XYZ file of N, CA, C and O in Angstrom:
460
model
N 4.504 5.293 -6.013
C 3.582 4.401 -5.488
C 3.622 4.473 -3.927
O 4.626 4.360 -3.425
N 2.370 4.940 -3.367
C 2.471 4.957 -1.823
C 1.527 3.559 -1.450
O 0.338 3.632 -2.056
N 1.937 2.756 -0.580
C 1.220 1.757 -0.032
C 0.854 1.971 1.356
O 1.711 2.387 1.925
N -0.421 1.703 1.685
C -1.119 1.982 3.170
C -1.505 0.719 3.791
O -1.793 -0.205 3.087
N -1.183 0.892 5.152
C -1.507 -0.417 5.981
C -2.987 -0.651 5.973
O -3.583 -1.771 6.023
N -3.808 0.567 6.015
C -5.262 0.316 6.171
C -6.021 0.500 4.880
O -5.521 1.438 4.009
N -7.310 0.085 4.680
C -8.045 0.509 3.684
C -8.434 2.038 3.710
O -8.418 2.757 4.926
N -8.635 2.830 2.732
C -8.930 4.225 2.799
C -7.736 5.001 3.164
O -7.842 6.104 3.574
N -6.543 4.604 2.771
C -5.240 5.434 2.895
C -4.959 5.696 4.325
O -4.481 6.713 4.723
N -5.546 4.826 5.174
C -5.103 5.003 6.608
C -3.909 4.159 7.304
O -3.482 3.346 6.525
N -3.703 4.563 8.435
C -2.571 3.849 9.127
C -1.120 4.507 8.530
O -0.985 5.331 7.866
N -0.090 3.582 8.695
C 1.294 3.869 8.329
C 1.411 3.627 6.698
O 0.459 2.855 6.056
N 2.287 4.267 6.205
C 2.356 4.199 4.832
C 3.947 4.261 4.525
O 4.815 4.852 5.215
N 4.178 3.791 3.142
C 5.623 3.836 2.651
C 5.498 4.164 1.221
O 4.640 3.579 0.522
N 6.617 5.069 0.676
C 6.547 5.230 -0.501
C 7.633 4.410 -1.375
O 8.706 4.401 -0.912
N 7.159 3.824 -2.499
C 8.248 3.103 -3.372
C 8.341 3.803 -4.650
O 7.171 4.160 -5.144
N 9.306 4.191 -5.249
C 9.451 4.783 -6.436
C 10.605 4.220 -7.295
O 11.376 3.560 -6.869
N 10.391 4.372 -8.632
C 11.433 4.129 -9.767
C 12.508 4.991 -9.841
O 12.229 6.406 -9.851
N 13.602 4.759 -9.955
C 14.885 5.688 -9.869
C 15.135 5.745 -11.312
O 16.176 6.546 -11.684
N 14.549 4.845 -12.257
C 14.814 5.045 -13.804
C 13.967 6.057 -14.315
O 12.738 5.823 -14.150
N 14.431 7.046 -15.086
C 13.393 8.050 -15.429
C 12.472 7.424 -16.528
O 11.265 8.102 -16.371
N 12.548 6.504 -17.324
C 11.713 6.015 -18.118
C 11.170 4.556 -17.573
O 10.498 3.800 -18.374
N 11.068 4.401 -16.314
C 10.493 3.065 -15.564
C 11.281 1.792 -15.976
O 12.334 1.936 -16.287
N 10.527 0.765 -16.089
C 11.286 -0.599 -16.250
C 11.942 -1.160 -15.190
O 12.702 -2.083 -15.298
N 11.614 -0.951 -13.883
C 12.163 -1.523 -12.740
C 11.190 -1.761 -11.612
O 10.048 -1.243 -11.672
N 11.421 -2.273 -10.563
C 10.558 -2.589 -9.506
C 11.167 -2.996 -8.150
O 12.404 -3.167 -8.143
N 10.361 -3.522 -7.394
C 10.830 -4.222 -6.313
C 10.345 -5.594 -6.144
O 9.075 -5.915 -6.429
N 11.422 -6.572 -6.621
C 11.097 -7.997 -6.896
C 10.469 -8.764 -5.809
O 9.806 -9.770 -5.875
N 10.557 -8.265 -4.473
C 10.265 -8.897 -3.095
C 10.017 -7.747 -2.110
O 11.256 -7.263 -1.742
N 8.931 -7.539 -1.712
C 8.574 -6.461 -0.644
C 9.011 -6.938 0.666
O 8.767 -6.178 1.590
N 9.470 -8.206 0.944
C 9.698 -8.620 2.356
C 10.736 -7.690 3.010
O 10.778 -7.688 4.238
N 11.651 -7.085 2.293
C 12.771 -6.007 2.850
C 12.297 -4.715 3.150
O 13.049 -3.971 3.550
N 10.884 -4.510 3.010
C 10.402 -3.097 3.112
C 9.454 -3.188 4.111
O 8.836 -4.327 4.501
N 9.397 -1.910 4.948
C 8.302 -2.014 6.141
C 7.533 -0.520 6.017
O 7.997 0.271 5.386
N 6.449 -0.628 6.670
C 5.655 0.733 6.771
C 6.617 1.654 7.646
O 6.886 1.300 8.722
N 6.683 2.909 7.145
C 7.581 3.706 7.860
C 6.941 4.974 8.699
O 7.422 5.416 9.766
N 5.810 5.418 8.079
C 5.120 6.463 8.886
C 4.425 6.098 9.989
O 4.251 4.904 10.361
N 4.244 7.081 10.982
C 3.421 6.918 12.201
C 2.099 6.358 11.910
O 1.517 6.531 10.858
N 1.460 5.502 12.816
C 0.141 5.123 12.726
C 0.130 3.621 12.669
O 1.140 2.831 12.818
N -1.220 2.898 12.612
C -1.305 1.598 12.618
C -0.462 0.863 11.614
O -0.457 1.129 10.526
N 0.228 -0.332 12.020
C 0.959 -0.955 11.067
C 2.574 -0.451 10.918
O 3.454 -1.045 10.121
N 2.909 0.560 11.595
C 4.246 1.149 11.572
C 5.136 0.022 11.833
O 4.949 -0.651 13.018
N 6.292 -0.193 11.090
C 7.214 -1.182 11.481
C 6.812 -2.543 10.691
O 7.798 -3.531 10.716
N 5.556 -2.937 10.444
C 5.107 -4.065 9.796
C 5.745 -4.091 8.399
O 6.005 -3.138 7.723
N 6.009 -5.446 7.929
C 6.507 -5.697 6.597
C 5.360 -5.094 5.516
O 4.251 -5.404 5.756
N 5.968 -4.754 4.291
C 4.896 -4.202 3.343
C 4.326 -5.432 2.591
O 3.328 -5.427 2.288
N 5.184 -6.543 2.658
C 4.673 -7.790 1.954
C 3.541 -8.413 2.744
O 3.508 -8.636 3.886
N 2.504 -8.529 1.853
C 1.133 -9.180 2.427
C 0.434 -8.199 3.404
O -0.277 -8.799 4.377
N 0.749 -6.973 3.518
C 0.086 -6.300 4.495
C -0.565 -4.919 3.999
O -1.012 -4.038 4.731
N -0.469 -4.534 2.647
C -1.027 -3.246 2.244
C -2.503 -3.449 1.833
O -2.846 -4.644 1.357
N -3.154 -2.564 2.074
C -4.550 -2.519 1.987
C -5.096 -1.588 0.932
O -6.159 -1.544 0.343
N -4.435 -0.399 0.785
C -4.728 0.519 -0.122
C -3.534 1.264 -0.736
O -2.419 1.030 -0.333
N -3.866 2.038 -1.855
C -2.624 2.633 -2.519
C -3.076 3.774 -3.317
O -4.094 3.889 -3.800
N -1.830 4.730 -3.514
C -2.041 5.837 -4.383
C -0.776 5.791 -5.274
O 0.282 5.542 -4.935
N -0.965 6.225 -6.594
C 0.076 6.318 -7.568
C 0.208 7.634 -7.981
O -0.587 8.355 -8.177
N 1.437 7.841 -8.585
C 1.818 9.146 -9.401
C 2.303 8.615 -10.725
O 3.315 7.852 -10.808
N 1.679 8.762 -11.842
C 1.943 7.970 -13.116
C 2.587 9.309 -14.053
O 2.177 10.337 -14.026
N 3.791 8.915 -14.617
C 4.574 9.920 -15.286
C 4.260 10.022 -16.903
O 4.785 10.877 -17.470
N 3.274 9.311 -17.458
C 2.961 9.287 -18.739
C 1.913 8.652 -19.124
O 1.532 7.605 -18.506
N 1.129 8.879 -20.233
C -0.117 8.197 -20.586
C -0.001 6.602 -20.724
O -0.934 6.049 -20.407
N 1.003 6.129 -21.267
C 1.337 4.659 -21.328
C 1.844 3.993 -20.130
O 2.326 2.859 -20.245
N 2.190 4.898 -19.082
C 2.994 4.341 -18.073
C 2.087 3.712 -16.904
O 0.799 3.891 -16.940
N 2.636 2.840 -16.153
C 1.809 2.128 -15.225
C 2.728 1.705 -13.946
O 3.851 1.535 -14.171
N 1.954 1.413 -12.747
C 2.561 0.792 -11.700
C 1.672 -0.358 -11.339
O 0.353 -0.218 -11.306
N 2.405 -1.461 -11.319
C 1.482 -2.897 -11.068
C 1.977 -3.464 -9.741
O 3.109 -3.618 -9.483
N 0.934 -3.755 -8.729
C 1.208 -4.449 -7.523
C 0.845 -5.917 -7.708
O -0.252 -6.165 -8.263
N 1.640 -6.835 -7.630
C 1.565 -8.289 -7.720
C 1.267 -9.100 -6.447
O 1.945 -8.866 -5.378
N 0.514 -9.989 -6.531
C 0.136 -11.116 -5.459
C 1.536 -11.784 -5.043
O 1.623 -11.908 -3.815
N 2.342 -12.240 -6.127
C 3.506 -12.988 -5.693
C 4.724 -12.213 -5.861
O 4.810 -11.256 -6.585
N 5.906 -12.521 -5.179
C 7.245 -11.905 -5.639
C 7.580 -12.355 -6.845
O 6.956 -13.333 -7.601
N 8.395 -11.504 -7.501
C 8.781 -11.801 -8.849
C 7.987 -11.339 -10.049
O 7.847 -11.716 -10.948
N 7.039 -10.320 -9.608
C 6.076 -9.727 -10.435
C 5.096 -10.879 -11.323
O 5.065 -10.910 -12.461
N 4.529 -11.620 -10.416
C 3.537 -12.713 -10.850
C 2.396 -12.848 -10.080
O 2.194 -12.356 -8.893
N 1.423 -13.655 -10.717
C 0.144 -13.899 -9.986
C -0.795 -12.790 -10.362
O -0.683 -11.756 -11.133
N -1.979 -12.778 -9.575
C -2.968 -11.794 -9.750
C -2.410 -10.470 -9.422
O -1.433 -10.188 -8.656
N -2.972 -9.236 -9.948
C -2.275 -8.026 -9.861
C -3.387 -6.850 -9.820
O -4.477 -7.031 -10.279
N -2.880 -5.785 -9.259
C -3.498 -4.437 -9.383
C -2.912 -3.500 -10.175
O -1.586 -3.275 -9.814
N -3.228 -2.751 -11.161
C -2.649 -1.981 -11.949
C -3.017 -0.455 -11.882
O -4.425 -0.383 -11.971
N -2.083 0.489 -11.899
C -2.493 1.798 -11.743
C -1.989 2.584 -12.830
O -0.828 2.400 -13.213
N -2.893 3.239 -13.693
C -2.573 3.839 -15.078
C -3.719 4.790 -15.299
O -4.687 4.843 -14.760
N -3.348 5.469 -16.583
C -4.448 6.165 -17.308
C -4.296 7.513 -16.708
O -4.528 8.457 -17.441
N -4.703 7.749 -15.411
C -4.846 9.049 -15.015
C -3.483 9.376 -14.302
O -2.817 8.567 -13.784
N -3.224 10.701 -13.863
C -1.877 11.122 -13.284
C -1.728 10.570 -11.867
O -0.744 10.316 -11.390
N -2.990 10.567 -11.058
C -2.773 10.207 -9.816
C -4.013 8.978 -9.553
O -4.948 9.222 -8.789
N -3.830 7.827 -10.150
C -4.679 6.704 -9.773
C -4.711 6.301 -8.399
O -3.554 6.307 -7.758
N -5.724 5.859 -7.710
C -5.955 5.582 -6.258
C -6.723 4.240 -6.264
O -7.617 3.902 -6.927
N -6.584 3.450 -5.261
C -7.206 2.374 -4.838
C -7.547 2.429 -3.452
O -6.730 2.185 -2.582
N -8.827 3.034 -3.109
C -9.410 2.966 -1.679
C -8.991 1.733 -1.057
O -8.891 1.558 0.266
N -9.352 0.521 -1.704
C -8.953 -0.832 -1.215
C -8.513 -1.492 -2.419
O -9.115 -1.670 -3.563
N -7.337 -2.107 -2.288
C -6.715 -2.999 -3.315
C -7.629 -4.131 -3.589
O -8.429 -4.577 -2.671
N -7.762 -4.695 -4.680
C -8.596 -5.798 -5.181
C -8.044 -7.046 -5.143
O -8.044 -7.929 -4.225
N -7.084 -7.429 -6.279
C -6.487 -8.770 -6.312
C -5.319 -8.906 -5.113
O -4.851 -10.137 -5.034
N -4.868 -7.755 -4.676
C -3.658 -7.848 -3.931
C -3.946 -7.326 -2.426
O -3.038 -6.910 -1.841
N -5.229 -7.303 -2.092
C -5.542 -6.672 -0.845
C -4.920 -7.540 0.340
O -5.127 -8.881 0.294
N -3.853 -7.163 1.039
C -3.107 -7.868 2.065
C -2.602 -9.082 1.558
O -2.076 -10.091 2.354
N -2.103 -9.122 0.203
C -1.623 -10.102 -0.200
C -0.802 -9.687 -1.489
O -0.821 -10.019 -2.531
N 0.195 -8.700 -1.132
C 0.927 -8.005 -2.163
C 2.478 -8.332 -1.869
O 2.995 -8.394 -0.661
N 3.162 -8.790 -2.816
C 4.487 -9.102 -2.743
C 5.635 -8.532 -3.566
O 6.818 -8.550 -3.354
N 5.147 -7.837 -4.624
C 6.203 -7.361 -5.510
C 5.475 -5.906 -6.353
O 4.163 -5.964 -6.447
N 6.166 -5.149 -6.894
C 5.752 -3.812 -7.452
C 6.604 -3.520 -8.724
O 7.926 -3.567 -8.510
N 6.075 -3.289 -9.825
C 6.844 -3.153 -11.072
C 6.339 -1.790 -11.654
O 5.162 -1.449 -11.959
N 7.316 -1.028 -12.116
C 7.073 0.206 -12.924
C 7.244 -0.012 -14.259
O 8.301 -0.502 -14.596
N 6.254 0.486 -15.237
C 6.380 0.237 -16.674
C 6.182 1.460 -17.369
O 5.457 2.365 -17.001
N 6.978 1.770 -18.521
C 6.721 2.845 -19.360
C 6.130 2.435 -20.693
O 6.102 3.347 -21.666
N 5.482 1.229 -20.713
C 4.583 0.895 -21.926
C 3.359 0.268 -21.430
O 3.323 -0.398 -20.460
N 2.331 0.108 -22.161
C 1.164 -0.320 -22.040
C 1.251 -1.886 -21.875
O 1.891 -2.476 -22.868
N 0.640 -2.784 -20.856
C 0.763 -4.034 -20.885
C -0.579 -4.432 -20.316
O -1.167 -3.911 -19.368
N -1.234 -5.532 -20.914
C -2.449 -5.947 -20.537
C -2.253 -7.409 -20.031
O -1.925 -8.348 -20.615
N -2.457 -7.429 -18.523
C -2.146 -8.722 -17.877
C -3.266 -9.261 -17.105
O -3.382 -10.200 -16.380
N -4.602 -8.698 -17.415
C -5.646 -9.294 -16.728
C -5.869 -8.718 -15.308
O -6.538 -9.365 -14.453
N -5.166 -7.719 -15.140
C -5.179 -7.146 -13.654
C -6.529 -6.221 -13.504
O -7.261 -5.933 -14.434
N -6.850 -6.023 -12.151
C -7.792 -5.007 -11.868
C -7.199 -3.812 -12.156
O -6.155 -3.465 -11.665
N -7.879 -2.861 -12.814
C -7.340 -1.475 -13.212
C -7.930 -0.501 -12.467
O -9.105 -0.328 -12.137
N -6.864 0.430 -11.969
C -7.353 1.687 -11.041
C -6.790 2.832 -11.837
O -5.469 2.770 -12.389
N -7.470 3.738 -12.096
C -7.096 4.997 -12.909
C -8.081 5.255 -13.884
O -8.969 4.726 -14.322
């Protein structure tokens, strides 16, 4: 999952990934992460500052979900179904993103779906 500071994949970005081969983990609170690459937003916290995203999905039933709240709660944007789903602009979590979770099984949470 790559989170971008600006809409349209612009500005600084940072990659977050699962280190578990079959998913099932995430980042409970993004406050400890910052935008790393050069560009607008470099050094800013990822928490509540991401505007767009790209994902790499490892299987047909896999997904990556960005949540409004820490602890994988609240409104969400879900990336799944295609190998490289993208969000030119996040919907439920636009500049209000606090956690990211990787799943290896389908889950329906009422998220906005990208992919």
